Coordinates of C-alpha atoms in Angstrom, one line a residue:
X182 CA 9.2 -16.7 -40.8
X183 CA 9.2 -16.8 -44.6
X184 CA 12.2 -15.7 -46.6
X185 CA 11.9 -12.2 -48.1
X186 CA 13.7 -10.9 -51.2
X187 CA 15.2 -7.8 -49.8
X188 CA 16.4 -6.4 -53.1
X189 CA 12.8 -6.2 -54.5
X190 CA 11.7 -4.1 -51.6
X191 CA 14.7 -1.6 -51.7
X192 CA 15.0 1.3 -54.0
X193 CA 18.1 0.9 -56.2
X194 CA 20.7 3.5 -55.4
X195 CA 19.6 4.1 -51.9
X196 CA 21.8 3.8 -48.9
X197 CA 20.0 0.7 -47.8
X198 CA 20.4 -0.9 -51.2
X199 CA 24.2 -0.4 -51.2
X200 CA 24.3 -1.5 -47.6
X201 CA 22.8 -4.8 -48.7
X202 CA 25.2 -5.0 -51.6
X203 CA 28.2 -4.4 -49.4
X204 CA 26.9 -7.0 -47.0
X205 CA 26.9 -9.6 -49.7
X206 CA 30.4 -8.8 -50.8
X207 CA 31.7 -9.0 -47.2
X208 CA 29.7 -12.0 -46.1
X209 CA 32.8 -13.9 -45.1
X210 CA 34.1 -11.1 -43.0
X211 CA 30.7 -10.7 -41.2
X212 CA 30.9 -14.4 -40.4
X213 CA 34.3 -14.0 -38.9
X214 CA 33.3 -11.1 -36.8
X215 CA 30.3 -12.8 -35.2
X216 CA 30.8 -14.3 -31.8
X217 CA 32.6 -12.9 -28.8
X218 CA 33.0 -9.2 -28.3
X219 CA 35.8 -7.6 -30.3
X220 CA 36.8 -4.1 -31.2
X221 CA 34.6 -4.4 -34.3
X222 CA 31.5 -4.8 -32.2
X223 CA 32.6 -1.8 -30.1
X224 CA 32.7 0.4 -33.2
X225 CA 36.5 0.7 -33.7
X226 CA 38.4 -0.1 -36.8
X227 CA 41.9 0.8 -35.7
X228 CA 44.3 3.0 -37.7
X229 CA 43.5 2.0 -41.3
X230 CA 44.7 4.0 -44.3
X231 CA 47.6 6.3 -44.5
X232 CA 47.0 8.7 -47.5
X233 CA 49.9 9.8 -49.8
X234 CA 49.1 13.5 -50.0
X235 CA 50.0 16.5 -47.9
X236 CA 46.5 17.5 -46.9
X237 CA 44.2 15.3 -44.8
X238 CA 41.8 13.4 -47.0
X239 CA 38.3 12.4 -45.8
X240 CA 36.5 9.4 -47.2
X241 CA 32.8 8.7 -46.4
X242 CA 32.7 4.9 -45.7
X243 CA 29.1 4.8 -44.5
X244 CA 26.1 7.1 -44.4
X245 CA 27.0 8.3 -40.9
X246 CA 30.7 7.9 -40.4
X247 CA 33.8 9.7 -41.9
X248 CA 37.4 8.6 -41.7
X249 CA 40.3 11.0 -41.7
X250 CA 43.7 10.1 -43.0
X251 CA 47.0 11.3 -41.6
X252 CA 49.6 13.5 -43.5
X253 CA 52.3 11.9 -45.5
X254 CA 55.0 13.0 -47.9
X255 CA 53.8 13.4 -51.5
X256 CA 54.8 10.7 -54.0
X257 CA 57.9 11.4 -56.0
X258 CA 56.5 9.5 -59.0
X259 CA 53.3 11.4 -59.5
X260 CA 51.6 14.4 -58.0
X261 CA 48.1 13.1 -59.0
X262 CA 45.9 12.4 -56.0
X263 CA 45.2 8.7 -55.5
X264 CA 41.9 7.3 -56.6
X265 CA 39.6 6.3 -53.8
X266 CA 37.2 3.6 -54.6
X267 CA 33.9 3.6 -52.6
X268 CA 33.7 0.8 -50.1
X269 CA 30.3 -0.3 -51.6
X270 CA 32.1 -1.5 -54.7
X271 CA 35.3 -2.9 -53.3
X272 CA 33.8 -4.6 -50.3
X273 CA 36.4 -3.7 -47.7
X274 CA 39.3 -1.3 -47.7
X275 CA 42.5 -3.1 -46.7
X276 CA 44.7 -1.1 -44.4
X277 CA 48.1 0.0 -45.7
X278 CA 50.5 -0.8 -42.9
X279 CA 54.2 0.0 -42.5
X280 CA 55.4 -3.0 -40.5
X281 CA 58.3 -2.8 -38.2
X282 CA 60.5 -5.9 -38.7
X283 CA 60.9 -8.3 -35.8
X284 CA 64.4 -7.2 -34.6
X285 CA 64.5 -9.2 -31.4
X286 CA 67.6 -10.9 -30.1
X287 CA 66.4 -14.5 -29.6
X288 CA 69.4 -15.3 -27.5
X289 CA 67.7 -13.4 -24.7
X290 CA 64.9 -15.9 -24.7
X291 CA 67.3 -18.3 -22.8
X292 CA 68.4 -15.7 -20.2
X293 CA 69.3 -17.2 -16.9
X294 CA 69.3 -13.9 -14.9
X295 CA 67.4 -10.6 -15.2
X296 CA 70.7 -8.8 -15.7
X297 CA 71.0 -10.6 -19.1
X298 CA 67.7 -8.9 -20.2
X299 CA 69.3 -5.4 -20.1
X300 CA 67.1 -4.1 -17.3
X301 CA 68.2 -1.0 -15.3
X302 CA 70.7 -1.8 -12.6
X303 CA 68.5 -0.3 -9.9
X304 CA 65.6 -2.5 -11.0
X305 CA 67.8 -5.6 -11.0
X306 CA 69.0 -4.7 -7.5
X307 CA 65.4 -4.3 -6.3
X308 CA 64.4 -7.7 -7.8
X309 CA 67.3 -9.4 -6.0
X310 CA 66.2 -7.8 -2.8
X311 CA 62.8 -9.4 -3.0
X312 CA 64.3 -12.8 -4.0
X313 CA 63.8 -12.6 -7.8
X314 CA 66.9 -13.5 -9.8
X315 CA 65.9 -16.0 -12.5
X316 CA 63.3 -15.1 -15.1
X317 CA 60.7 -17.6 -16.2
X318 CA 60.5 -18.6 -19.9
X319 CA 57.7 -16.3 -20.7
X320 CA 59.4 -13.4 -18.9
X321 CA 62.7 -13.8 -20.8
X322 CA 60.7 -13.8 -24.0
X323 CA 58.2 -11.0 -23.3
X324 CA 60.5 -8.5 -21.7
X325 CA 62.9 -7.9 -24.6
X326 CA 59.9 -8.0 -27.0
X327 CA 58.0 -5.2 -25.2
X328 CA 61.2 -3.2 -24.8
X329 CA 61.5 -3.2 -28.6
X330 CA 58.3 -1.2 -28.8
X331 CA 56.1 -4.1 -30.0
X332 CA 52.4 -4.4 -29.1
X333 CA 52.1 -8.0 -27.8
X334 CA 49.7 -10.8 -26.9
X335 CA 51.2 -12.8 -24.1
X336 CA 50.0 -16.3 -23.7
X337 CA 51.3 -18.7 -21.0
X338 CA 49.8 -21.0 -18.4
X339 CA 48.7 -19.5 -15.1
X340 CA 51.4 -19.3 -12.5
X341 CA 54.2 -18.8 -15.2
X342 CA 54.9 -15.2 -14.2
X343 CA 52.9 -13.3 -16.8
X344 CA 52.4 -10.4 -14.4
X345 CA 56.1 -9.6 -14.1
X346 CA 56.5 -10.3 -17.8
X347 CA 54.7 -7.0 -18.5
X348 CA 55.4 -5.1 -15.3
X349 CA 59.2 -5.1 -15.6
X350 CA 59.4 -3.6 -19.1
X351 CA 56.9 -0.9 -18.1
X352 CA 59.0 -0.1 -15.0
X353 CA 62.0 0.2 -17.3
X354 CA 60.4 3.2 -19.0
X355 CA 58.0 4.6 -16.4
X356 CA 58.6 5.3 -12.7
X357 CA 61.6 5.8 -10.3
X358 CA 63.9 3.2 -12.0
X359 CA 63.6 4.8 -15.4
X360 CA 64.0 8.4 -14.0
X361 CA 67.0 7.6 -11.9
X362 CA 68.6 5.7 -14.8
X363 CA 68.3 8.4 -17.4
X364 CA 68.0 11.5 -15.2
X365 CA 65.6 12.9 -17.8
X366 CA 62.8 14.0 -15.5
X367 CA 62.2 15.0 -11.9
X368 CA 59.8 12.5 -10.2
X369 CA 58.0 15.5 -8.7
X370 CA 57.1 16.7 -12.1
X371 CA 55.4 13.6 -13.5
X372 CA 53.1 14.2 -16.4
X373 CA 50.4 12.0 -14.9
X374 CA 49.2 8.4 -15.4
X375 CA 51.5 6.6 -17.9
X376 CA 50.4 3.0 -17.5
X377 CA 46.9 1.6 -17.1
X378 CA 46.4 -2.1 -16.2
X379 CA 42.8 -3.4 -16.5
X380 CA 41.7 -6.7 -14.8
X381 CA 38.3 -8.3 -14.8
X382 CA 38.1 -8.9 -11.1
X383 CA 38.9 -7.1 -7.9
X384 CA 41.0 -10.0 -6.7
X385 CA 43.3 -10.0 -9.7
X386 CA 43.5 -6.2 -9.7
X387 CA 44.7 -6.2 -6.0
X388 CA 47.2 -9.0 -6.8
X389 CA 48.7 -6.9 -9.5
X390 CA 48.9 -3.9 -7.2
X391 CA 50.7 -6.0 -4.6
X392 CA 53.3 -7.1 -7.3
X393 CA 53.8 -3.4 -8.1
X394 CA 54.2 -2.4 -4.5
X395 CA 56.7 -5.3 -3.8
X396 CA 59.0 -4.0 -6.5
X397 CA 58.6 -0.3 -6.0
X398 CA 59.2 -0.6 -2.3
X399 CA 57.6 1.4 0.6
X400 CA 59.1 4.7 -0.5
X401 CA 57.5 4.6 -4.0
X402 CA 54.4 2.5 -3.5
X403 CA 52.2 5.6 -3.8
X404 CA 53.1 5.7 -7.5
X405 CA 50.5 2.9 -8.1
X406 CA 46.8 3.5 -7.4
X407 CA 44.1 0.8 -7.3
X408 CA 40.7 1.6 -8.9
X409 CA 38.7 -1.5 -8.2
X410 CA 35.1 -1.9 -7.6
X411 CA 33.9 -2.5 -4.0
X412 CA 36.3 0.1 -2.6
X413 CA 35.5 3.7 -1.6
X414 CA 35.4 5.8 -4.7
X415 CA 35.9 9.1 -3.0
X416 CA 39.1 7.9 -1.4
X417 CA 40.3 6.6 -4.7
X418 CA 39.6 10.0 -6.4
X419 CA 41.4 11.8 -3.5
X420 CA 44.4 9.5 -3.8
X421 CA 44.6 10.3 -7.6
X422 CA 44.6 14.0 -6.8
X423 CA 47.1 13.9 -3.9
X424 CA 49.6 11.2 -5.0
X425 CA 49.6 11.8 -8.8
X426 CA 50.3 8.1 -9.5
X427 CA 52.2 6.9 -12.6
X428 CA 50.4 3.5 -12.6
X429 CA 46.7 2.8 -12.3
X430 CA 45.4 -0.8 -11.8
X431 CA 41.7 -1.4 -11.7
X432 CA 38.5 -3.0 -13.0
X433 CA 36.8 -1.8 -16.1
X434 CA 33.7 -0.4 -14.3
X435 CA 35.6 1.8 -11.8
X436 CA 38.2 3.0 -14.3
X437 CA 35.5 4.1 -16.7
X438 CA 33.4 5.6 -14.0
X439 CA 36.2 7.8 -12.6
X440 CA 37.4 8.6 -16.1
X441 CA 34.0 9.9 -17.0
X442 CA 34.1 12.4 -14.1
X443 CA 37.3 13.9 -15.4
X444 CA 39.3 13.0 -12.4
X445 CA 41.4 10.4 -14.2
X446 CA 43.5 11.7 -17.0
X447 CA 44.9 9.0 -19.3
X448 CA 45.5 10.9 -22.6
X449 CA 49.3 10.8 -21.9
X450 CA 49.3 7.1 -21.1
X451 CA 52.1 5.1 -22.8
X452 CA 51.0 1.6 -21.8
X453 CA 47.6 -0.1 -21.8
X454 CA 47.6 -3.7 -20.4
X455 CA 44.5 -5.9 -20.5
X456 CA 45.0 -8.8 -18.2
X457 CA 42.8 -11.8 -18.7
X458 CA 41.7 -10.2 -22.0
X459 CA 39.5 -13.0 -23.0
X460 CA 37.3 -12.2 -20.0
X461 CA 37.4 -8.5 -20.7
X462 CA 35.9 -9.2 -24.1
X463 CA 32.7 -10.4 -22.5
X464 CA 29.4 -8.5 -23.1
X465 CA 29.3 -7.3 -19.5
X466 CA 32.3 -5.1 -19.9
X467 CA 31.4 -3.7 -23.4
X468 CA 30.5 -0.1 -22.5
X469 CA 33.4 0.3 -19.9
X470 CA 36.0 -1.1 -22.3
X471 CA 34.6 1.2 -25.0
X472 CA 35.5 4.2 -23.0
X473 CA 38.9 2.9 -21.8
X474 CA 39.9 2.1 -25.4
X475 CA 38.7 5.6 -26.5
X476 CA 40.6 7.6 -23.9
X477 CA 43.7 5.7 -22.7
X478 CA 46.7 6.9 -24.7
X479 CA 44.6 8.6 -27.4
X480 CA 45.6 12.2 -28.0
X481 CA 43.7 13.7 -30.9
X482 CA 46.0 16.0 -33.1
X483 CA 49.1 15.2 -31.1
X484 CA 52.4 14.7 -33.0
X485 CA 54.7 11.8 -32.2
X486 CA 57.4 12.7 -29.7
X487 CA 60.3 11.7 -32.0
X488 CA 60.0 11.7 -35.8
X489 CA 63.4 10.0 -36.1
X490 CA 61.9 6.7 -35.0
X491 CA 61.1 5.6 -38.6
X492 CA 58.2 3.3 -39.1
X493 CA 57.2 3.4 -35.4
X494 CA 56.3 7.1 -35.8
X495 CA 53.0 5.9 -37.2
X496 CA 52.1 4.0 -34.0
X497 CA 49.7 5.5 -31.5
X498 CA 51.4 6.9 -28.4
X499 CA 50.3 4.0 -26.2
X500 CA 51.6 0.5 -26.3
X501 CA 49.0 -2.2 -26.0
X502 CA 49.7 -5.5 -24.1
X503 CA 47.1 -8.3 -24.0
X504 CA 47.6 -11.1 -21.5
X505 CA 45.8 -14.4 -20.8
X506 CA 46.5 -18.1 -20.3
X507 CA 44.1 -18.8 -23.2
X508 CA 44.0 -16.9 -26.4
X509 CA 41.0 -17.7 -28.6
X510 CA 40.8 -16.2 -32.0
X511 CA 38.5 -13.5 -30.7
X512 CA 41.5 -12.1 -28.8
X513 CA 43.6 -12.4 -32.0
X514 CA 41.1 -10.3 -33.8
X515 CA 40.9 -7.7 -31.0
X516 CA 44.7 -7.4 -30.8
X517 CA 44.9 -6.8 -34.5
X518 CA 42.5 -3.9 -34.2
X519 CA 43.7 -2.4 -31.0
X520 CA 47.5 -2.6 -31.6
X521 CA 50.0 -1.9 -34.4
X522 CA 51.5 -5.0 -35.9
X523 CA 51.1 -7.0 -32.7
X524 CA 53.1 -10.2 -32.1
X525 CA 52.1 -13.4 -30.2
X526 CA 54.5 -14.1 -27.3
X527 CA 54.7 -17.6 -25.8
X528 CA 57.6 -19.2 -23.9
X529 CA 60.7 -18.8 -26.1
X530 CA 58.6 -18.1 -29.1
X531 CA 57.6 -14.8 -30.8
X532 CA 55.5 -14.8 -34.0
X533 CA 53.7 -12.1 -35.9
X534 CA 50.0 -12.2 -35.1
X535 CA 49.0 -12.3 -38.8
X536 CA 50.7 -15.7 -39.0
X537 CA 48.1 -17.2 -36.7
X538 CA 45.7 -19.1 -39.0
X539 CA 42.0 -18.2 -39.1
X540 CA 41.1 -21.6 -37.8
X541 CA 43.1 -20.9 -34.7
X542 CA 42.4 -21.2 -30.9
X543 CA 38.8 -20.0 -31.3
X544 CA 37.9 -23.6 -32.2
X545 CA 39.3 -24.9 -28.9
X546 CA 36.0 -25.5 -27.3
X547 CA 34.2 -26.5 -30.4
X548 CA 34.4 -29.6 -32.6
X549 CA 37.7 -31.4 -31.8
X550 CA 37.8 -33.0 -35.2
X551 CA 38.7 -29.6 -36.6
X552 CA 41.7 -29.3 -34.4
X553 CA 45.1 -28.4 -35.7
X554 CA 48.7 -28.3 -34.4
X555 CA 48.1 -24.6 -33.6
X556 CA 45.1 -25.4 -31.4
X557 CA 46.9 -28.2 -29.6
X558 CA 50.0 -26.0 -29.0
X559 CA 47.9 -23.1 -27.7
X560 CA 45.9 -25.4 -25.4
X561 CA 48.9 -27.1 -24.1
X562 CA 50.6 -23.7 -23.4
X563 CA 47.6 -22.7 -21.2
X564 CA 48.2 -25.5 -18.6
X565 CA 51.1 -25.7 -16.1
X566 CA 53.4 -28.6 -17.1
X567 CA 53.6 -30.0 -13.5
X568 CA 50.0 -31.0 -13.3
X569 CA 48.5 -34.5 -13.4
X570 CA 44.8 -34.8 -14.5
X571 CA 42.3 -37.3 -13.3
X572 CA 38.5 -37.8 -13.2
X573 CA 36.5 -39.8 -10.7
X574 CA 33.0 -41.1 -11.4
X575 CA 30.6 -40.3 -8.5
X576 CA 27.0 -39.8 -8.0
X577 CA 25.9 -36.2 -7.3
X578 CA 25.0 -36.8 -3.7
X579 CA 28.3 -38.4 -3.0
X580 CA 30.6 -35.9 -4.7
X581 CA 31.6 -34.0 -1.5
X582 CA 32.5 -37.3 0.2
X583 CA 34.5 -38.2 -2.9
X584 CA 36.3 -34.9 -2.4
X585 CA 37.1 -35.8 1.2
X586 CA 38.5 -39.1 0.2
X587 CA 40.5 -37.4 -2.6
X588 CA 42.1 -34.9 -0.2
X589 CA 43.2 -37.7 2.1
X590 CA 44.4 -40.0 -0.7
X591 CA 46.6 -37.3 -2.3
X592 CA 47.6 -35.8 1.1
X593 CA 46.8 -32.4 -0.3
X594 CA 47.3 -29.5 2.1
X595 CA 45.9 -26.6 0.1
X596 CA 42.8 -27.4 -2.0
X597 CA 40.5 -25.3 -4.2
X598 CA 37.2 -26.9 -5.1
X599 CA 35.1 -25.4 -7.8
X600 CA 31.3 -25.5 -8.1
X601 CA 29.0 -23.9 -10.7
X602 CA 26.2 -22.8 -8.4
X603 CA 26.8 -20.4 -5.6
X604 CA 23.9 -21.6 -3.5
X605 CA 25.5 -25.0 -3.1
X606 CA 28.8 -23.8 -1.7
X607 CA 27.6 -23.5 1.9
X608 CA 26.2 -27.0 1.9
X609 CA 29.6 -28.4 0.6
X610 CA 31.5 -26.5 3.3
X611 CA 29.1 -27.8 6.0
X612 CA 29.7 -31.4 4.9
X613 CA 33.4 -31.0 4.8
X614 CA 33.6 -29.5 8.3
X615 CA 31.4 -32.2 9.7
X616 CA 34.0 -34.7 8.5
X617 CA 36.9 -32.8 10.2
X618 CA 38.2 -30.8 7.2
X619 CA 38.6 -27.0 7.7
X620 CA 36.9 -25.3 4.8
X621 CA 35.3 -22.0 3.8
X622 CA 33.3 -20.6 0.9
X623 CA 34.4 -17.8 -1.4
X624 CA 32.1 -16.1 -3.9
X625 CA 31.1 -12.7 -5.2
X626 CA 28.1 -12.2 -2.9
X627 CA 30.3 -12.0 0.1
X628 CA 31.3 -8.6 1.4
X629 CA 34.8 -7.2 0.8
X630 CA 36.0 -7.9 4.3
X631 CA 34.7 -11.4 4.4
X632 CA 36.4 -12.2 1.1
X633 CA 39.7 -10.7 2.2
X634 CA 39.5 -12.6 5.5
X635 CA 38.8 -15.9 3.9
X636 CA 41.6 -15.5 1.3
X637 CA 44.1 -14.6 4.1
X638 CA 43.2 -17.7 6.1
X639 CA 43.5 -19.9 3.1
X640 CA 46.9 -18.5 2.1
X641 CA 48.1 -18.8 5.7
X642 CA 47.2 -22.5 5.9
X643 CA 44.3 -22.0 8.4
X644 CA 41.9 -23.5 5.8
X645 CA 42.6 -26.7 4.0
X646 CA 39.8 -26.5 1.4
X647 CA 38.5 -23.3 -0.3
X648 CA 35.1 -24.0 -2.0
X649 CA 34.4 -21.4 -4.6
X650 CA 32.8 -20.6 -7.9
X651 CA 34.2 -19.2 -11.2
X652 CA 35.2 -16.1 -9.3
X653 CA 38.5 -17.7 -8.2
X654 CA 39.3 -19.3 -11.6
X655 CA 41.3 -16.2 -12.7
X656 CA 43.9 -14.3 -10.9
X657 CA 43.8 -16.1 -7.5
X658 CA 47.5 -16.7 -6.7
X659 CA 48.1 -19.2 -3.9
X660 CA 51.5 -20.6 -4.5
X661 CA 51.1 -23.6 -2.2
X662 CA 47.9 -24.9 -3.8
X663 CA 48.6 -28.5 -4.7
X664 CA 45.1 -29.8 -5.7
X665 CA 42.2 -28.4 -7.7
X666 CA 38.9 -30.4 -7.6
X667 CA 36.0 -29.8 -10.0
X668 CA 32.9 -30.7 -8.0
X669 CA 31.0 -29.4 -11.0
X670 CA 32.5 -29.7 -14.4
X671 CA 33.6 -26.5 -16.2
X672 CA 31.6 -25.3 -19.2
X673 CA 34.5 -25.7 -21.7
X674 CA 38.2 -26.3 -22.1
X675 CA 39.1 -22.7 -21.5
X676 CA 37.4 -22.6 -18.1
X677 CA 39.1 -26.0 -17.3
X678 CA 42.5 -24.5 -18.1
X679 CA 41.9 -21.5 -15.9
X680 CA 40.7 -23.6 -13.0
X681 CA 43.5 -26.1 -13.3
X682 CA 46.0 -23.2 -13.3
X683 CA 45.4 -22.5 -9.6
X684 CA 47.6 -25.5 -8.9
X685 CA 51.1 -26.3 -10.0
X686 CA 52.2 -22.6 -10.1
X687 CA 55.8 -21.6 -10.8
X688 CA 56.9 -25.1 -11.7
X689 CA 55.5 -26.8 -8.7
X690 CA 53.7 -30.2 -8.9
X691 CA 50.0 -30.5 -8.6
X692 CA 46.9 -32.5 -9.4
X693 CA 43.5 -31.7 -11.0
X694 CA 40.6 -34.1 -10.2
X695 CA 37.2 -33.7 -11.8
X696 CA 34.2 -35.3 -10.2
X697 CA 31.6 -36.4 -12.8
X698 CA 28.6 -38.6 -13.0
X699 CA 28.5 -41.6 -15.4
X700 CA 26.5 -39.5 -17.9
X701 CA 29.2 -36.8 -17.9
X702 CA 32.2 -39.0 -18.7
X703 CA 31.9 -38.0 -22.4
X704 CA 32.7 -34.4 -21.4
X705 CA 36.0 -35.5 -19.9
X706 CA 36.8 -37.3 -23.1
X707 CA 36.1 -34.2 -25.0
X708 CA 38.4 -32.2 -22.7
X709 CA 41.1 -34.8 -23.2
X710 CA 40.9 -34.3 -27.0
X711 CA 40.6 -30.6 -27.1
X712 CA 43.4 -29.9 -24.6
X713 CA 45.6 -32.7 -25.8
X714 CA 46.4 -33.9 -22.3
X715 CA 46.0 -37.3 -20.6
X716 CA 43.1 -37.4 -18.2
X717 CA 43.0 -40.7 -16.3
X718 CA 40.1 -42.3 -14.6
X719 CA 40.7 -42.8 -10.9
X720 CA 39.1 -43.8 -7.6
X721 CA 40.2 -43.6 -3.9
X722 CA 39.7 -47.0 -2.2
X723 CA 41.1 -47.3 1.3
X724 CA 42.6 -43.8 1.3
X725 CA 44.8 -44.4 -1.7
X726 CA 44.8 -43.2 -5.3
X727 CA 43.9 -46.0 -7.8
X728 CA 44.2 -45.2 -11.5
X729 CA 42.3 -47.3 -14.1
X730 CA 44.1 -48.5 -17.2
X731 CA 41.4 -48.2 -19.8
X732 CA 41.6 -49.9 -23.2
X733 CA 42.2 -47.6 -26.2
X734 CA 39.2 -47.5 -28.5
X735 CA 40.3 -47.4 -32.1
X736 CA 38.3 -46.0 -35.0
X737 CA 36.9 -48.6 -37.3
X738 CA 35.0 -48.7 -40.5
X739 CA 31.2 -49.1 -40.6
X740 CA 31.6 -52.6 -42.1
X741 CA 33.9 -53.8 -39.3
X742 CA 31.5 -52.3 -36.7
X743 CA 28.5 -54.1 -38.3
X744 CA 30.5 -57.4 -38.3
X745 CA 31.3 -57.0 -34.6
X746 CA 27.7 -56.3 -33.7
X747 CA 26.6 -59.4 -35.7
X748 CA 29.2 -61.6 -33.9
X749 CA 28.1 -60.2 -30.5
X750 CA 24.4 -60.9 -31.2
X751 CA 25.2 -64.5 -32.2
X752 CA 27.4 -65.0 -29.2
X753 CA 24.8 -63.7 -26.8
X754 CA 22.1 -65.8 -28.4
X755 CA 24.2 -69.1 -28.3
X756 CA 26.4 -68.4 -25.4
X757 CA 29.4 -69.2 -27.7
X758 CA 32.7 -68.4 -25.9
X759 CA 34.6 -68.8 -29.2
X760 CA 32.5 -66.0 -30.9
X761 CA 33.0 -63.7 -27.9
X762 CA 36.7 -64.3 -28.1
X763 CA 36.7 -63.5 -31.9
X764 CA 34.9 -60.2 -31.2
X765 CA 37.6 -59.2 -28.7
X766 CA 40.3 -60.0 -31.2
X767 CA 38.6 -57.9 -33.9
X768 CA 38.3 -54.9 -31.5
X769 CA 42.0 -55.2 -30.5
X770 CA 43.1 -55.5 -34.2

């Protein structure tokens, strides 16, 4: 299609003309906002300007949308109304933010017990009752940060305890432990749902519900209600009406569906948690996430509860918590729009989100030559530290047999094998069982009962190998899993990290083995560079693990490469051993 000069075909002064002009001025910001789904593509811009006059001021930013500014005390310097420059001229209006300083006691990051984190005594007693006494690194960092009223992005490897990292501070302020500690409110007079946790899959949602119920105990477990797809919607609605839960955990589709019927009221919600947020940003969840972000914790015209809180008065009522093992830059953008001055929380580290460079984790799965220390750090944080990574070269038709030899060589008792195509799962299970290995398939096309039964058998040790697709890469918590095998390679480093995280959970040891054909070896080398981890070539002769010690290939100039090629050609032509030896020395040097 030929290039068209748009300005010649538009009438100067028209809305379209200024729209084109504004586009040119903001070209760089448009480039940044292309890519994965963010709040911008959902139509949100967050809380932007705070005007400096008593009356609300309205500014027309486009031909169709108006923006209203909140009240603020008049300036003591001048009573003149501030000048408002049209966006078509300035390009983009920068939000005026009042930022709460990071007042977090970093000594808490090294807490050895939950009691050091200033949790309610009754909550600590309940944790001890279920065998939880020592917080993980990410828990000791995230809990005091959230309790200081910060919106956060929690990044840590799978199996590091991210779920409790946000559940415990929520339970400090909502539910029976908070009520009994402060005596402020009768549990029978709850105001409704105060915390909504959104997960991309039914399995992850139910896992979060079980964590809630374990801490709440049998007497208070009705305070949490699951709203996941695949369950009976009428029963879920009846439970909402009857139990009046304080916590709702569910998938985007079911939460949005019940919210639209008016049977789920979330305007008084104080916490919104998006678990596996990078997955929730996908296009499939766009409309459902749109509604959730519109309604959870948003109370039009409501005044803050306590005006004595200083800068935090200007926050929205809800606190937003984003969680994932991997945090690409699309998540950083979304967090900046959805929250108020969010911070990035990693193990023993808290930094303002604005300090994350624009070339951050989003380039993780792109050209590795553009990597930086920030990318490497973020990628390394997404993998459990107790894992060893290998790859085995095998032909496609022999991969399942290589899996069998791998299981025996590593003496793995609980194995998750990933494949990219659902139709091939059954064949892999058949081949494994024919060789005496108990196995089963798990995928989204199975019914609810079949999936639950398979997972229960695998967790109980009745199955040695669980063959699955990407469904189980997120949220599947099997503590005893000691081996992950990629029968088909993941599409990028982020998917590799989520798959690998099924093993080595909570500090345990584990292994990740990727089966690849000769033509796919370059993918493993890319993963090695992007994730910054050693991935060793291996094989399984005679039922043992054998690791190859490959030579390191050094970068060289084009002149040196040309010289080596010339020497090689002469050596091959004349059969000169001396020239061949000279080539080896040049490569080593």
